[in-house]
PDB file of C-alpha atoms in Angstrom:
ATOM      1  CA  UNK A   1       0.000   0.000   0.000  1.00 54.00           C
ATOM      2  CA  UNK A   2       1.544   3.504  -1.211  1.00 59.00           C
ATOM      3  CA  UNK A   3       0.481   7.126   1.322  1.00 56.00           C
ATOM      4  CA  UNK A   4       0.632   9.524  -0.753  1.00 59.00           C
ATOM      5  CA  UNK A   5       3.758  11.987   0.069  1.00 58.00           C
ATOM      6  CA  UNK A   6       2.759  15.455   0.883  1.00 56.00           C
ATOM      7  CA  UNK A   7       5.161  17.903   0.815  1.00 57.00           C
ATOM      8  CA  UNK A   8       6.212  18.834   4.772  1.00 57.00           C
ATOM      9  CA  UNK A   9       6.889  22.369   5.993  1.00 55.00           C
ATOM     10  CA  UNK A  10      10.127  22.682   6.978  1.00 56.00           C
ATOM     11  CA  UNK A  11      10.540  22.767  10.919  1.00 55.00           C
ATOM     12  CA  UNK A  12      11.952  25.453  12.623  1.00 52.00           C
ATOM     13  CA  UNK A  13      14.484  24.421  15.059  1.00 58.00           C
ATOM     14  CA  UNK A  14      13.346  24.541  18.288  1.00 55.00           C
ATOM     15  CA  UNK A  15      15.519  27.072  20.173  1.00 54.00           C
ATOM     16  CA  UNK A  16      16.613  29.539  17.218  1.00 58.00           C
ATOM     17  CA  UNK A  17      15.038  31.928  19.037  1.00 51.00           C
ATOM     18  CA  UNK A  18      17.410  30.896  21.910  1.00 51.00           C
ATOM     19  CA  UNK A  19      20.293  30.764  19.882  1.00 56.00           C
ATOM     20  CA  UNK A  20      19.937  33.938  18.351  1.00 56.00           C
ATOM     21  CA  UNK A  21      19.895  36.360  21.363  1.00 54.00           C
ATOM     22  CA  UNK A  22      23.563  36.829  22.908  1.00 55.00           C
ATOM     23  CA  UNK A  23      24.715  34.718  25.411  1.00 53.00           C
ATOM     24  CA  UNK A  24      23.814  35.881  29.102  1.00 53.00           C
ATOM     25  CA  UNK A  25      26.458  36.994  31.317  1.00 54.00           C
ATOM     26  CA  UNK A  26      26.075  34.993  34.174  1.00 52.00           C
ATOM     27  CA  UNK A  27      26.135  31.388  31.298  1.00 54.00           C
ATOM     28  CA  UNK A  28      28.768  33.145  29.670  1.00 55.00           C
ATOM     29  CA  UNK A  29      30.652  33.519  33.421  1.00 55.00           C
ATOM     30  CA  UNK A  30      29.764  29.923  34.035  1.00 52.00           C
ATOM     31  CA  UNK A  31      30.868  28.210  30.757  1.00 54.00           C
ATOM     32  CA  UNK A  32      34.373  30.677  30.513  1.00 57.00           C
ATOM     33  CA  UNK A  33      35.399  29.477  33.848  1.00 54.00           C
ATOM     34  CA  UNK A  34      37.683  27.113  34.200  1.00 57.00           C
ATOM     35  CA  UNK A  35      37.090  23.107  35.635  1.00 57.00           C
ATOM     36  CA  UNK A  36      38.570  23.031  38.911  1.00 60.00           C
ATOM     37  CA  UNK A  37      42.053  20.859  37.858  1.00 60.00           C
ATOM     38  CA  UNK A  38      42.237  19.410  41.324  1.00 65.00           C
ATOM     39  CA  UNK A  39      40.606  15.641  41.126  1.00 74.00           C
ATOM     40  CA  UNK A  40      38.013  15.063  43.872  1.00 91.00           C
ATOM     41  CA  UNK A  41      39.082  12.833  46.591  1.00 96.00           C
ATOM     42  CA  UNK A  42      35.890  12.016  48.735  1.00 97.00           C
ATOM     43  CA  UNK A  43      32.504  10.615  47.044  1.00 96.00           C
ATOM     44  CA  UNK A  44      28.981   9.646  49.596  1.00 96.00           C
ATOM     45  CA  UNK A  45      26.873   6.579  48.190  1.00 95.00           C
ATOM     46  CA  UNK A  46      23.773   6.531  50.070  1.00 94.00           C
ATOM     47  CA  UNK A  47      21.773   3.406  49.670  1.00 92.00           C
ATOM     48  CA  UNK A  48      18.164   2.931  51.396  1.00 92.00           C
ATOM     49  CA  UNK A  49      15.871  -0.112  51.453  1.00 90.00           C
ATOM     50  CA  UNK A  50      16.541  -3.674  52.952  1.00 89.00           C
ATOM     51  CA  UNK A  51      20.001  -4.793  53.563  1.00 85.00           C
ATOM     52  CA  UNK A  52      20.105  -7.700  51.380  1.00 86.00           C
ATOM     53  CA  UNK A  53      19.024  -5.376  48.460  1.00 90.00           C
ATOM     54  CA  UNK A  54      21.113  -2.930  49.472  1.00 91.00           C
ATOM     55  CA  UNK A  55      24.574  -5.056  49.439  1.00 90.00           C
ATOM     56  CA  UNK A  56      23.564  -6.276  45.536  1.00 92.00           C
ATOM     57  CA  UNK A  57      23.517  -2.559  44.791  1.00 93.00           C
ATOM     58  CA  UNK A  58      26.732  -2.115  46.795  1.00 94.00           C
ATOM     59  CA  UNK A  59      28.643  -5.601  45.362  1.00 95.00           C
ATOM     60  CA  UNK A  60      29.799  -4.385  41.830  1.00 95.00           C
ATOM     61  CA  UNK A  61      31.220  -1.068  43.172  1.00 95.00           C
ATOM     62  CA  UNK A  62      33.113  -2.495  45.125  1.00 96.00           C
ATOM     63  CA  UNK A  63      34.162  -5.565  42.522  1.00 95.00           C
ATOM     64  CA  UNK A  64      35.469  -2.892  40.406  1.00 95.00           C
ATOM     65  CA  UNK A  65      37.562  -1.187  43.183  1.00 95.00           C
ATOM     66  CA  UNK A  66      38.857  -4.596  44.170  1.00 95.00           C
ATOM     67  CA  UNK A  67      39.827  -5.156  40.418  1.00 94.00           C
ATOM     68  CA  UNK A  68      41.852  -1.480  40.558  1.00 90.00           C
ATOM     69  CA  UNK A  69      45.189  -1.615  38.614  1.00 90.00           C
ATOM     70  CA  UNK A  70      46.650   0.150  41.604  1.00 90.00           C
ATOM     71  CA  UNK A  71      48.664  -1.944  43.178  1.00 91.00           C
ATOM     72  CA  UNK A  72      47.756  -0.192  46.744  1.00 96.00           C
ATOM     73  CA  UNK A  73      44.968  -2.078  48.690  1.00 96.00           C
ATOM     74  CA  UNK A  74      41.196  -1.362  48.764  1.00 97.00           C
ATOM     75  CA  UNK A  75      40.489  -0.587  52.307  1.00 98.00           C
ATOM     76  CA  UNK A  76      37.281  -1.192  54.310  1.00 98.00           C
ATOM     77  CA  UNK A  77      36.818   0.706  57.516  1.00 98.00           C
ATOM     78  CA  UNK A  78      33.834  -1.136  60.036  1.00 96.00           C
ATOM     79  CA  UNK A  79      31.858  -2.348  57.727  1.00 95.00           C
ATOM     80  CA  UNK A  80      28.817  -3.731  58.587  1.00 93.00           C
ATOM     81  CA  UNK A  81      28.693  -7.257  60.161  1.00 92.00           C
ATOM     82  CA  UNK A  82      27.107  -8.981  56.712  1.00 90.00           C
ATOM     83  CA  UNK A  83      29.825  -7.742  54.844  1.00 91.00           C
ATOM     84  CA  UNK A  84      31.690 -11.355  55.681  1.00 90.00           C
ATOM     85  CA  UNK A  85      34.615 -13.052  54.096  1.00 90.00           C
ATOM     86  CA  UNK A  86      31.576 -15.491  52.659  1.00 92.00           C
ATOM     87  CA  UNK A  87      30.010 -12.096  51.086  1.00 93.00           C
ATOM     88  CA  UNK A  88      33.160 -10.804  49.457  1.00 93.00           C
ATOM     89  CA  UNK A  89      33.683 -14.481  47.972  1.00 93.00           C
ATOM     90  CA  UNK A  90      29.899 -14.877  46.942  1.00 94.00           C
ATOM     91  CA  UNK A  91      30.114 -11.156  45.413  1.00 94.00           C
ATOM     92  CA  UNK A  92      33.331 -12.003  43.581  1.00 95.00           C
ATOM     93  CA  UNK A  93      35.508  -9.406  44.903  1.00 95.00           C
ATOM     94  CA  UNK A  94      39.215  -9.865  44.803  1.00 93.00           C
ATOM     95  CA  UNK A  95      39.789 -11.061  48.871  1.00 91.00           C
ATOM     96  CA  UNK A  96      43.805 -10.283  48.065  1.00 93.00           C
ATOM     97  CA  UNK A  97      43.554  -7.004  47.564  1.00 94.00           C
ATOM     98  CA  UNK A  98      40.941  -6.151  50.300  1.00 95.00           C
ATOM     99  CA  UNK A  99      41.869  -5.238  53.854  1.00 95.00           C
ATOM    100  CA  UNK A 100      39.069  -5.173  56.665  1.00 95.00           C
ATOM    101  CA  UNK A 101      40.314  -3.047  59.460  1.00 96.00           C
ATOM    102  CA  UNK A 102      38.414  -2.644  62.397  1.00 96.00           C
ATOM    103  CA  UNK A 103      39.248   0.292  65.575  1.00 97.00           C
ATOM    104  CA  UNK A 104      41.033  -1.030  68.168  1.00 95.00           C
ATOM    105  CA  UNK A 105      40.802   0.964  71.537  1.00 95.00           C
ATOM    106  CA  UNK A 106      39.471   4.280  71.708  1.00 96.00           C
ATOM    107  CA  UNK A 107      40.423   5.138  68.063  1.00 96.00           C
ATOM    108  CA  UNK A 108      37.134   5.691  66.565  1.00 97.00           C
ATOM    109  CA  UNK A 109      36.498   4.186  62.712  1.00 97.00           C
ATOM    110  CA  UNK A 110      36.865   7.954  61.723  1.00 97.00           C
ATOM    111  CA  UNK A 111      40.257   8.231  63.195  1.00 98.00           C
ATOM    112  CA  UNK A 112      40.934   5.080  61.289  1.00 98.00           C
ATOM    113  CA  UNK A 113      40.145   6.053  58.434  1.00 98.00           C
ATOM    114  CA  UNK A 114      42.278   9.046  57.970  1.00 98.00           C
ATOM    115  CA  UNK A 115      45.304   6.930  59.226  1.00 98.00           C
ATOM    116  CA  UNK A 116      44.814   4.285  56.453  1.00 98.00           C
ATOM    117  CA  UNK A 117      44.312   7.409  53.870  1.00 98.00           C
ATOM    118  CA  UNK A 118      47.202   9.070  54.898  1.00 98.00           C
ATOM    119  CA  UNK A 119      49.492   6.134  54.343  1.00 97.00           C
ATOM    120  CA  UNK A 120      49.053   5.868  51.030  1.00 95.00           C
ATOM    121  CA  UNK A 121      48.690   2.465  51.124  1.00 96.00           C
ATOM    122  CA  UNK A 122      45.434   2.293  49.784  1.00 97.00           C
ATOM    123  CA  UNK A 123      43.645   3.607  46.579  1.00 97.00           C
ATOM    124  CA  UNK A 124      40.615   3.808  47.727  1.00 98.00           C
ATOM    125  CA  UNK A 125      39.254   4.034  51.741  1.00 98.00           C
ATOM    126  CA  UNK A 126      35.753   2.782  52.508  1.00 98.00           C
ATOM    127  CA  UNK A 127      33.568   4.033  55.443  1.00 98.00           C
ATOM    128  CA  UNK A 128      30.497   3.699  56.819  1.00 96.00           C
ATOM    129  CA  UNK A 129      30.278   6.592  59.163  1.00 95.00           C
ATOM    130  CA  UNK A 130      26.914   8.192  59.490  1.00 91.00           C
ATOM    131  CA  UNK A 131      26.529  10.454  60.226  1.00 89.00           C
ATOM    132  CA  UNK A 132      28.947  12.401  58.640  1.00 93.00           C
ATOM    133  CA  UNK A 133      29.462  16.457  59.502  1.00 95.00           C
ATOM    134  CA  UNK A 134      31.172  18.972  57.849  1.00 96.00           C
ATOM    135  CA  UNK A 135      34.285  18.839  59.765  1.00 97.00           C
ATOM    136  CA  UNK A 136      34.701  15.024  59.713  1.00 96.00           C
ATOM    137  CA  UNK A 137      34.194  15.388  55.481  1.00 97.00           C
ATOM    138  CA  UNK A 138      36.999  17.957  55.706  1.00 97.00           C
ATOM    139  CA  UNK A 139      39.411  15.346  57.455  1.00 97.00           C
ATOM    140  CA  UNK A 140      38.748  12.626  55.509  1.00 98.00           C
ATOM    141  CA  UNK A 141      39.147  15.015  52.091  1.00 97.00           C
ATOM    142  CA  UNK A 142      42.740  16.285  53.710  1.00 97.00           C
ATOM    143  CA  UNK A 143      44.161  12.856  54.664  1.00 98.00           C
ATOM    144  CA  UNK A 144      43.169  11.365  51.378  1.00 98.00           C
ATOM    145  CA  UNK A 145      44.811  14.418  48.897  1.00 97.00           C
ATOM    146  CA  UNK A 146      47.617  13.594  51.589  1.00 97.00           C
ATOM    147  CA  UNK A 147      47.836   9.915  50.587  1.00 97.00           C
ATOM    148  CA  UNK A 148      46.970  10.270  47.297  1.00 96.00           C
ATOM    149  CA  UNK A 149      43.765   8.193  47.996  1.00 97.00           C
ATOM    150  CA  UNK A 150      40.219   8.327  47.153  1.00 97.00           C
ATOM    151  CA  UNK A 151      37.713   7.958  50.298  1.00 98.00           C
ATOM    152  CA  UNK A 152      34.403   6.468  49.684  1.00 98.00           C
ATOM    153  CA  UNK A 153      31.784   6.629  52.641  1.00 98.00           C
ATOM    154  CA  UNK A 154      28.674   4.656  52.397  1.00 96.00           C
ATOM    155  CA  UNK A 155      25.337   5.241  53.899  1.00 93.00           C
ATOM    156  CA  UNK A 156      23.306   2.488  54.370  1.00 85.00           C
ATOM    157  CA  UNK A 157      19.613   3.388  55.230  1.00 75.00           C
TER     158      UNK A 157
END
């Protein structure tokens, strides 16, 4: 079966009105400026829902951060009591480069934290610290640009 073809209007695009007005100051501020050339060193993952469903979400990230071509370790701070040996196995993380440190003492898993960061003996430092101020963010951020390090916290809800 053949439609006859009926010529089409041509279309206007849609923002040529847009496009021809000059750029506003404030976007022309905003795309001029520079990217900030310093990499960021602390990322929050907050996951919410039940804790099975929750570590799925959680198991790949951390595969992948396992599998880092770093050399240095991946390091996880306190992490909650299902994240077992049996876990990491049944999530197929790499167990050899993991280390699961735990505070001894008084030293809180903050405290921790920034130690193992400033080290440098790990590419990547995983917390669970909630909740998380300002000021704790700010020490986590200085110990890791100290280490060279990248500090992940997690928020499980």
């Amino acid at each position: 079966m053949q439609f006859p073809h009926t010529p089409q209007q041509t279309q206007l695009p849609l923002f040529e009105a847009f496009l021809a007005q000059p750029m506003a100051p404030i976007l022309k501020e905003v795309v001029e400026r520079p990217w900030n050339a310093e990499p960021e060193v602390f990322s929050e993952l907050s996951l919410r829902g039940a804790a099975g469903n929750c570590l799925n979400l959680l198991a790949p990230i951390l595969r992948e951060l396992s599998e880092d071509q770093d050399a240095r370790w991946l390091t996880l701070i306190a992490p909650p009591a299902s994240l077992t040996q049996a876990w990491l196995r049944d999530a197929g993380l790499n167990r050899e480069r993991i280390l699961l440190l735990q505070p001894r003492g008084t030293q809180s898993a903050q405290q921790l934290a920034c130690e193992a960061l400033r080290l440098a003996r790990s590419h990547t430092v995983v917390t669970w610290l909630n909740p998380l101020n300002a000021q704790s963010r700010q020490q986590l951020i200085s110990a890791a640009r100290t280490g060279d390090a990248q500090s992940l916290n997690i928020r499980l809800g």
